[in-house]
Coordinates of C-alpha atoms and ligand atoms in Angstrom, one line a residue:
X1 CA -24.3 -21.8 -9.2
X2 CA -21.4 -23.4 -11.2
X3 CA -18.5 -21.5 -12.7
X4 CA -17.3 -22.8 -16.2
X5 CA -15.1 -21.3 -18.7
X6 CA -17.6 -20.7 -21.2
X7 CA -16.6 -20.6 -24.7
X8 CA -16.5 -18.3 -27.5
X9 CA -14.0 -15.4 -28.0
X10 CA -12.4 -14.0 -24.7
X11 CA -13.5 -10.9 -23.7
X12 CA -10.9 -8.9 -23.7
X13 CA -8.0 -9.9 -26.5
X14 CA -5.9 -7.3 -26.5
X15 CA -3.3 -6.6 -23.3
X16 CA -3.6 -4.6 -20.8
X17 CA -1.5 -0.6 -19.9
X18 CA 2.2 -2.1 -18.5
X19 CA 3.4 -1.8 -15.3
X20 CA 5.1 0.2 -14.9
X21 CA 4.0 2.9 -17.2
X22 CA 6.3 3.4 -20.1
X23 CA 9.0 6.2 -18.8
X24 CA 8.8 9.9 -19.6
X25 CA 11.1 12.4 -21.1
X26 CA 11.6 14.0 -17.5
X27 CA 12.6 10.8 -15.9
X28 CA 14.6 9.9 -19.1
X29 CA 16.6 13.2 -18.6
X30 CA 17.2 13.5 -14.9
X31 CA 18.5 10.1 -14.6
X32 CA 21.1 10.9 -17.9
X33 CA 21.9 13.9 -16.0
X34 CA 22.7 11.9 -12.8
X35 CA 24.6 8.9 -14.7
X36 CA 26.3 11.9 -16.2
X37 CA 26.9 13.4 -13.1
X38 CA 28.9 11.0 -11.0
X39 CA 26.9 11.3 -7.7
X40 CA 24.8 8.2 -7.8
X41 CA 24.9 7.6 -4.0
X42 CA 23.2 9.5 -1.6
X43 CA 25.7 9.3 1.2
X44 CA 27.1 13.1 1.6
X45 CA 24.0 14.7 0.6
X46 CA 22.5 13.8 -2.6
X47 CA 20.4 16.7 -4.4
X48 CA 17.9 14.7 -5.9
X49 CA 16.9 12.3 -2.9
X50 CA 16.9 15.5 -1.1
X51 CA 14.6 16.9 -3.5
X52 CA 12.5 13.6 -3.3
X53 CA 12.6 13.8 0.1
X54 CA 11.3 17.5 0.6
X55 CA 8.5 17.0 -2.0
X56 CA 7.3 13.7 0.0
X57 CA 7.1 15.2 3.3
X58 CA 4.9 18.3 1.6
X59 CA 2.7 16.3 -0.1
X60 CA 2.3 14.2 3.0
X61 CA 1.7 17.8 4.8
X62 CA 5.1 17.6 7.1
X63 CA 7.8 19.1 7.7
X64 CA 10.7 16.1 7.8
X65 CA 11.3 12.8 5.6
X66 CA 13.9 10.5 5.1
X67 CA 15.1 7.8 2.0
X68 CA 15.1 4.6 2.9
X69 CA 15.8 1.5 0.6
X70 CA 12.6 0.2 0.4
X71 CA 8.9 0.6 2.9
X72 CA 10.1 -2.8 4.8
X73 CA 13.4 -1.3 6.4
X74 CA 11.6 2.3 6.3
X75 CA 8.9 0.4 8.8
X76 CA 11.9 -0.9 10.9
X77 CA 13.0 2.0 10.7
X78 CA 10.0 4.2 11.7
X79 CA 9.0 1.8 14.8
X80 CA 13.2 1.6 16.0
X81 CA 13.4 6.1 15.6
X82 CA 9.8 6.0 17.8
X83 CA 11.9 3.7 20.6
X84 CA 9.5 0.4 19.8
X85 CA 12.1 -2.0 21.4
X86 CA 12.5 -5.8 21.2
X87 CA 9.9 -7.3 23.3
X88 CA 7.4 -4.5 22.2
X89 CA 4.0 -5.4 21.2
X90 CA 3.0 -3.6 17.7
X91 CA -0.5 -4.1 16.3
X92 CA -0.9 -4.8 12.7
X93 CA -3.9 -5.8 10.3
X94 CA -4.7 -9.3 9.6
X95 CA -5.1 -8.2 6.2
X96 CA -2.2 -6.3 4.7
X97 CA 1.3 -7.5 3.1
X98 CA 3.7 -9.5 4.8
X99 CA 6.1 -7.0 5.1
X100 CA 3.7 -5.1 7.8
X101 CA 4.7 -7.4 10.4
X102 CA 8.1 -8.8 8.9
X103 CA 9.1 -5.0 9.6
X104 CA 7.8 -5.3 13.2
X105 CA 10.1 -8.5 13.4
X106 CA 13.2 -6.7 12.2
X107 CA 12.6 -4.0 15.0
X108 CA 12.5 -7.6 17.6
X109 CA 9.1 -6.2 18.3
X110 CA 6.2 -8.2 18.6
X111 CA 3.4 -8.1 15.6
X112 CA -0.3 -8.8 16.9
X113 CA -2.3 -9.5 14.5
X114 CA -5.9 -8.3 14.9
X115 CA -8.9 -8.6 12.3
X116 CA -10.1 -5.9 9.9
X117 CA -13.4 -4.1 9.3
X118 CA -15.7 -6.7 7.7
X119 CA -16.8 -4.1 5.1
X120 CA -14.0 -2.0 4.4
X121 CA -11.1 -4.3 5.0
X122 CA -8.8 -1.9 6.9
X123 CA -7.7 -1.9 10.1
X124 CA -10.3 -1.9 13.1
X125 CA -9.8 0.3 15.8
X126 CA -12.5 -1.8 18.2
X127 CA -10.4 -4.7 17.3
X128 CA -6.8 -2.9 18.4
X129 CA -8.4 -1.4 21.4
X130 CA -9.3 -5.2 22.5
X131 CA -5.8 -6.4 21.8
X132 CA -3.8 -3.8 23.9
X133 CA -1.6 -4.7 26.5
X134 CA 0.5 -3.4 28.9
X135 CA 3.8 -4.2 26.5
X136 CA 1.9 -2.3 23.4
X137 CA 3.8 0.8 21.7
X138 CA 2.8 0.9 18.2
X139 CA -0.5 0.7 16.0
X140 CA 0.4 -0.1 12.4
X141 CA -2.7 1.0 10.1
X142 CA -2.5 0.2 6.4
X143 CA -3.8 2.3 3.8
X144 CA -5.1 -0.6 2.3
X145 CA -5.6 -0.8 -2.0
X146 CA -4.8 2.8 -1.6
X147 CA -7.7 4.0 0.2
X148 CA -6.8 5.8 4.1
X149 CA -7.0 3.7 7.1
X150 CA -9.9 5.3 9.6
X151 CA -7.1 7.3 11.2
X152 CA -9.2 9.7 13.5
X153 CA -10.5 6.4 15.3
X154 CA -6.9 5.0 15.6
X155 CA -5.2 7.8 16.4
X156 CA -8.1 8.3 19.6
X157 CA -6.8 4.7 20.9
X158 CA -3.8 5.5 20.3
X159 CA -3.5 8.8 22.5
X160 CA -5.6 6.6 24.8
X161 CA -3.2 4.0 26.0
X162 CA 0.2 6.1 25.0
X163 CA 1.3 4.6 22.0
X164 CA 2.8 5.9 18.6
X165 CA 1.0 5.0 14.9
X166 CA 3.1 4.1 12.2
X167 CA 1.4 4.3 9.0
X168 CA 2.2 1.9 6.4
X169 CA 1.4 4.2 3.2
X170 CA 3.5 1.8 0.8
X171 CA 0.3 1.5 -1.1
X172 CA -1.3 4.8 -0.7
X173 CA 0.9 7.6 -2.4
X174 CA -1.5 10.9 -3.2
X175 CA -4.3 9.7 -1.0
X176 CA -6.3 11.4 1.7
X177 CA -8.5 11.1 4.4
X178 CA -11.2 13.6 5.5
X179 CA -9.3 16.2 3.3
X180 CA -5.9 15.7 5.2
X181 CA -3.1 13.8 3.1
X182 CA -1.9 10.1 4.5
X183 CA 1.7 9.7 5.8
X184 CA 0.9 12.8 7.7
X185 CA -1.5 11.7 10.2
X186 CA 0.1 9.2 12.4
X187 CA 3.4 9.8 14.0
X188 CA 5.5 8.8 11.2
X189 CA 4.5 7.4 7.5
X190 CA 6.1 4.9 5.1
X191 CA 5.7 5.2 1.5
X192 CA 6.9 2.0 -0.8
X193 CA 8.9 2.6 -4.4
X194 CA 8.8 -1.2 -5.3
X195 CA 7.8 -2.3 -8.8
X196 CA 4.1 -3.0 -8.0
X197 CA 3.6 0.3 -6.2
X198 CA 2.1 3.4 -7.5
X199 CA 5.1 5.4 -8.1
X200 CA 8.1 2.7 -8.2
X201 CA 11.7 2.8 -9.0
X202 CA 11.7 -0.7 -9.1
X203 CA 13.0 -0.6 -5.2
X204 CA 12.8 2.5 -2.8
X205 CA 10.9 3.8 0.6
X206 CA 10.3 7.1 1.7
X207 CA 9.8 8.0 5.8
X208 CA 7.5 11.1 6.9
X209 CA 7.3 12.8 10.0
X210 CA 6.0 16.1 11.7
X211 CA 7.8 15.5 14.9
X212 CA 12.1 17.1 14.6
X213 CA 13.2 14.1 17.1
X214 CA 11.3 11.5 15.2
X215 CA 13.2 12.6 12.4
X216 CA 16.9 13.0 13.8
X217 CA 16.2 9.0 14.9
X218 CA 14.9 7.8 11.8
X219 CA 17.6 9.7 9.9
X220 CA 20.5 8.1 12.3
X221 CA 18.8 4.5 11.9
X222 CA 19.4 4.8 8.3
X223 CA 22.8 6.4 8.1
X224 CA 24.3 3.7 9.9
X225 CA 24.2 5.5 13.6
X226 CA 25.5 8.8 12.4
X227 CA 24.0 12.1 14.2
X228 CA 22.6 14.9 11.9
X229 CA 25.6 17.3 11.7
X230 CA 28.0 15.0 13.8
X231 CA 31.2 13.3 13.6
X232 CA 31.6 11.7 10.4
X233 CA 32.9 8.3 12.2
X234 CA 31.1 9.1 15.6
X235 CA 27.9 6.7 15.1
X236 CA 26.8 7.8 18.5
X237 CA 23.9 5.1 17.4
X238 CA 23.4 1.8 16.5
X239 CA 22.1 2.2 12.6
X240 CA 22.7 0.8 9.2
X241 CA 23.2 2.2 5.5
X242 CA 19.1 1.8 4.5
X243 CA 19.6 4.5 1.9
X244 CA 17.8 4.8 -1.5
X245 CA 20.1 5.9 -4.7
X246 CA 20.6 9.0 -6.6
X247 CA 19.5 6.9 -10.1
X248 CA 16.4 5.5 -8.0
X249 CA 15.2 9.0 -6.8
X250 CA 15.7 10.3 -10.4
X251 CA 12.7 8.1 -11.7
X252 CA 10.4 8.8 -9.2
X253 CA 10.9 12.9 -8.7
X254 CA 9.7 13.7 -11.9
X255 CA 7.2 11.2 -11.7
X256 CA 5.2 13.5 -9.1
X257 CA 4.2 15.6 -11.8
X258 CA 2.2 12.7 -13.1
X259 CA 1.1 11.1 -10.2
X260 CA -2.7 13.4 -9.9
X261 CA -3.4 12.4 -13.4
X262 CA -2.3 9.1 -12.7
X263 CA -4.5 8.9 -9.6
X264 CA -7.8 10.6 -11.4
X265 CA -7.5 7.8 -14.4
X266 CA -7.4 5.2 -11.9
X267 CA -10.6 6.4 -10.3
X268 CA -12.3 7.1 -12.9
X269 CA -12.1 3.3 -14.0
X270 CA -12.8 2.1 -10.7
X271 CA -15.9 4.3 -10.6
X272 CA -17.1 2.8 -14.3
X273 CA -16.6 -0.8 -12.7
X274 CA -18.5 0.2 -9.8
X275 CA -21.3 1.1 -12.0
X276 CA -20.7 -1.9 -14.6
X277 CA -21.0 -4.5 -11.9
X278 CA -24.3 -2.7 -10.4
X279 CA -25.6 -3.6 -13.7
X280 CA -25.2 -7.6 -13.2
X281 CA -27.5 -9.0 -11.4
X282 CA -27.5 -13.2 -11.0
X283 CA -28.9 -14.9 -14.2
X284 CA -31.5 -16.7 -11.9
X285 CA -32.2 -13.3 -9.4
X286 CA -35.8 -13.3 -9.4
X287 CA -36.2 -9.5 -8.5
X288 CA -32.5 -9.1 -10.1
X289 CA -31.3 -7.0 -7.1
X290 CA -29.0 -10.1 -5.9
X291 CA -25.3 -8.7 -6.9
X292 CA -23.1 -11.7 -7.5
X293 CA -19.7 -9.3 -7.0
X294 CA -19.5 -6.0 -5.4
X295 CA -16.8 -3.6 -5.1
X296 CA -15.4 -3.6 -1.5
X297 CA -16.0 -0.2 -0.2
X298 CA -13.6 2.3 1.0
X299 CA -13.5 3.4 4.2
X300 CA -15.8 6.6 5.5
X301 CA -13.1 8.9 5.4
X302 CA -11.7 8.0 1.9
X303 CA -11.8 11.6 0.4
X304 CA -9.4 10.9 -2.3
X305 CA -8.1 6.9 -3.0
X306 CA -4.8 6.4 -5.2
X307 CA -6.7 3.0 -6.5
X308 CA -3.3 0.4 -6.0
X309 CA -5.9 -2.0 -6.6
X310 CA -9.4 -3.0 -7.0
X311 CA -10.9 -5.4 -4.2
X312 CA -14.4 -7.1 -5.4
X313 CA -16.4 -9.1 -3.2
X314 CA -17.9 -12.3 -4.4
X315 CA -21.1 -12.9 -2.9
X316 CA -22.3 -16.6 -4.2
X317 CA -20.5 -19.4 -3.6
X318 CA -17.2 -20.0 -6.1
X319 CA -14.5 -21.5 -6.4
X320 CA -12.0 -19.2 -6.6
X321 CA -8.9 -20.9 -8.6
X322 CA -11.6 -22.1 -11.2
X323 CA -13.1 -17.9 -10.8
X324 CA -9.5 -16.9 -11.7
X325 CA -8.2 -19.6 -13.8
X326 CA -12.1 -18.7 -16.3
X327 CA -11.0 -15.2 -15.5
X328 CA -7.6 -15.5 -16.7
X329 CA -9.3 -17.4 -20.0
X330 CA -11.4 -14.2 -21.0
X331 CA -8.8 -11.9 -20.9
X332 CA -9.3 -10.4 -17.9
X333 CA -6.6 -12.1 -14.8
X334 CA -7.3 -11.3 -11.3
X335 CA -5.7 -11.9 -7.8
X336 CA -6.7 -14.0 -5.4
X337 CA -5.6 -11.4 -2.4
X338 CA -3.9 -12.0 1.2
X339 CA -4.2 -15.2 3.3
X340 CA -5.1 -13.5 6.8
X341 CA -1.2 -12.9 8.2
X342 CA -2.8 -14.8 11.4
X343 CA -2.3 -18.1 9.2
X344 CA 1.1 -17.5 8.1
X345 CA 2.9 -20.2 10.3
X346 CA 6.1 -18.3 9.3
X347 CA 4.8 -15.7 11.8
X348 CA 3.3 -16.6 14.5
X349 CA 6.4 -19.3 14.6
X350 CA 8.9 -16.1 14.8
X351 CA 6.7 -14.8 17.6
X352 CA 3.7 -12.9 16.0
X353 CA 0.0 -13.5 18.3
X354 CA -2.8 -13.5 15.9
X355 CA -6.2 -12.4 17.9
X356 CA -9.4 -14.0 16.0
X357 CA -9.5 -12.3 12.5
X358 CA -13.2 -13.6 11.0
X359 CA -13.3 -10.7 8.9
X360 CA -10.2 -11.0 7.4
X361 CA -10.1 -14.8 7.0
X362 CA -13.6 -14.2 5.1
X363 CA -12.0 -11.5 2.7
X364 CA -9.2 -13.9 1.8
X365 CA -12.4 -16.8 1.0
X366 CA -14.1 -13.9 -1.2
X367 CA -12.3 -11.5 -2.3
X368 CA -10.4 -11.2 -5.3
X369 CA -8.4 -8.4 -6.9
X370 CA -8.2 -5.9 -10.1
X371 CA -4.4 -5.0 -10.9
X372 CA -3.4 -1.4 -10.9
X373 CA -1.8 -2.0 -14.1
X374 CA -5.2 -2.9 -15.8
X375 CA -7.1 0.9 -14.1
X376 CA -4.6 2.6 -16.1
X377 CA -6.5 1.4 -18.5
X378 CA -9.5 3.7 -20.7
X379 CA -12.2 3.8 -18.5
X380 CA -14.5 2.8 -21.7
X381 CA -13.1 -0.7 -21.2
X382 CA -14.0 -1.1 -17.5
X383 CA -17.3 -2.6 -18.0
X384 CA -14.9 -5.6 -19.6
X385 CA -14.5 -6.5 -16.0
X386 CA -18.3 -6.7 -15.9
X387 CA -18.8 -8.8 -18.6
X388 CA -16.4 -11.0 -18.2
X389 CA -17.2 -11.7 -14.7
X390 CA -21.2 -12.1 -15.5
X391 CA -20.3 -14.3 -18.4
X392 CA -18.0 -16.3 -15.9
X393 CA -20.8 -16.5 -13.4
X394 CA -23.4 -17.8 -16.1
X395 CA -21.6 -20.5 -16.7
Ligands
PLP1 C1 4.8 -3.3 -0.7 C2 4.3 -3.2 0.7 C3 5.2 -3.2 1.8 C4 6.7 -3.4 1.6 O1 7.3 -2.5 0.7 P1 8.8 -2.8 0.1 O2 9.2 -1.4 -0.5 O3 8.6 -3.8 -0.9 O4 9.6 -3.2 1.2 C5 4.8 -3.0 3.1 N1 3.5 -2.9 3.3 C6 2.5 -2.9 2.4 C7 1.1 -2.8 2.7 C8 2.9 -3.1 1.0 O5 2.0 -3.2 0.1

């Protein structure tokens, strides 16, 4: 099968929802009020993080959470609170965002890269029970494209060989697995704020925890060594100023009132791709059952996805610039996705190990992504995707 840009009108003509989402008359007020106010910082207090804060360990179904710049230093955070220490071993997904392991390198801890789940793309807990070693402390699942990480499986290896689970939620906000809400179900969570995440402030992290020790660390670690109710200039720790801003916590608080709606639209479109793409079958299929592009599915315990993006499997042979570049042509742009972290000389020249990742090293050959920005869009238009793919394909 050949791919050619094929002529005729595009597609789709008109553009696609902005990210992010034009701002509402709640955000619009609350940050006035806090430009108005003064109190932009955070440093003594800080009513608005604090309210942030509060509603991000509840929706995450803990008791403590701390502000943190952005989900990078709230990872470097998260691991140095747990006591990961330089020379520790911490196991993250071949398939994720840099800044899963860059955090892990920050902490002087050791990443190990292991493969994902062929099918699902998340995190395999066969593949981290292979890698440990005597120096691991820390698994690192991600809630990949917004759908949870199989938590229950990590979570028994972890209690296995004694070592705490940072979950790397940066892409997951509202999600849950097997009824219980992410961020809660490891030791600690990290939610990301940055412009391409699902609730954004154009920088910003949030840390969750369940455990009152975690917290008291984590807290110190960002408030540059300070103890919780201590000597102003005591820094009985070694910490830095990670915090997130007053103005930044003022776009994103009232944005929780949004964020179910948000998270229904985006499923719903992801559910009418689903079905558009059932729908094409290859132009030469004989029986027409042969699906040229599938959606990737989410893991078994995905019991509510916050859809940061759209993985779709490409199951003939393409070649993906041209796929992308044809894409791009009918209206309809696409990502190509991660390079396995394994390959990322930048790395494993820092320190990183990669164990064999097959599975992910195929996903970044066929996979390729649907922006968030474009599932915000009326699910009506989804089986664009479909049509612009199967006209792509016909080439
Ligand atoms: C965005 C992202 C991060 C980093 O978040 P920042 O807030 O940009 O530091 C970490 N992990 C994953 C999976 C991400 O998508």
């Amino acid at each position: 099968m050949t791919l050619a840009i094929h002529g005729g009108p595009p597609v789709r003509s008109t553009p696609w929802p902005p990210w992010p989402p034009p701002i509402d008359p709640a955000q619009r007020k609350l940050v006035t009020e806090v430009l108005d106010s003064g109190l932009w910082g955070a440093t003594q207090g800080g009513p608005v993080v604090a309210d942030l804060t509060a509603a991000f360990a509840s929706l995450s179904g803990v008791e403590y959470g701390v502000a943190a710049g952005n989900a990078t230093l709230g990872l470097f955070a998260a691991l140095r609170g747990l006591g990961v220490r330089p020379g520790d071993e911490v196991i993250v997904p071949a398939y994720t965002f840099v800044a899963s392991a860059t955090a892990v390198l920050l902490a002087g801890a050791v990443p190990v890269i292991v493969d994902v789940d062929p099918a699902d793309l998340h995190l395999s807990a066969p593949a981290v029970e292979a890698a440990v070693t005597g120096r691991t402390a820390a698994i690192m699942p991600v809630h990949l494209a917004g759908s949870p990480a199989d938590m229950d499986a990590l979570n028994a290896v972890a209690v296995k060989h004694g070592l705490v689970v940072v979950e790397d939620a940066a892409q997951a906000h509202g999600a849950t697995y097997r009824g219980r809400p992410i961020g809660g179900l490891g030791d600690v969570g990290v939610y990301s704020f940055q412009a391409g995440k699902a609730m954004t402030a154009g920088e910003g992290g949030m840390i969750v925890c369940r455990d009152r020790a975690a917290y008291e660390a984590i807290w110190s670690v960002c408030n540059v060594g300070r103890e919780l109710g201590g000597q102003w200039y005591g820094h009985p720790n070694v910490g830095w100023n990670l915090r997130l801003t007053e103005i930044q916590a003022a776009l994103l608080l009232p944005w929780l009132d949004r964020l179910d709606e948000e998270l229904d639209r985006r499923n719903s479109f992801c559910a009418a791709v689903e079905r558009e793409l059932a729908a094409i079958s290859t132009p030469d299929g004989q029986d027409g059952a042969t699906r040229p592009v599938s959606v990737v599915p989410r893991p078994d315990g995905t019991t509510r996805d916050s859809r940061h993006l759209l993985m779709l499997r490409v199951h003939v042979p393409f070649d993906r610039d041209f796929l992308i570049a044809a894409m791009a042509a009918e209206g309809v742009p696409l990502d190509a996705g991660y390079p396995p972290l394994g390959t990322m000389t930048a790395l494993t020249g820092a320190g990183a190990r990669a164990e064999p990742c097959p599975a992910a090293a195929e996903a970044a050959r066929d996979v390729v992504w649907v922006r968030q920005s474009m599932l915000m869009d009326d699910p009506a238009n989804a089986a664009q995707i479909a049509e612009a793919l199967a006209k792509v394909m016909a080439g």
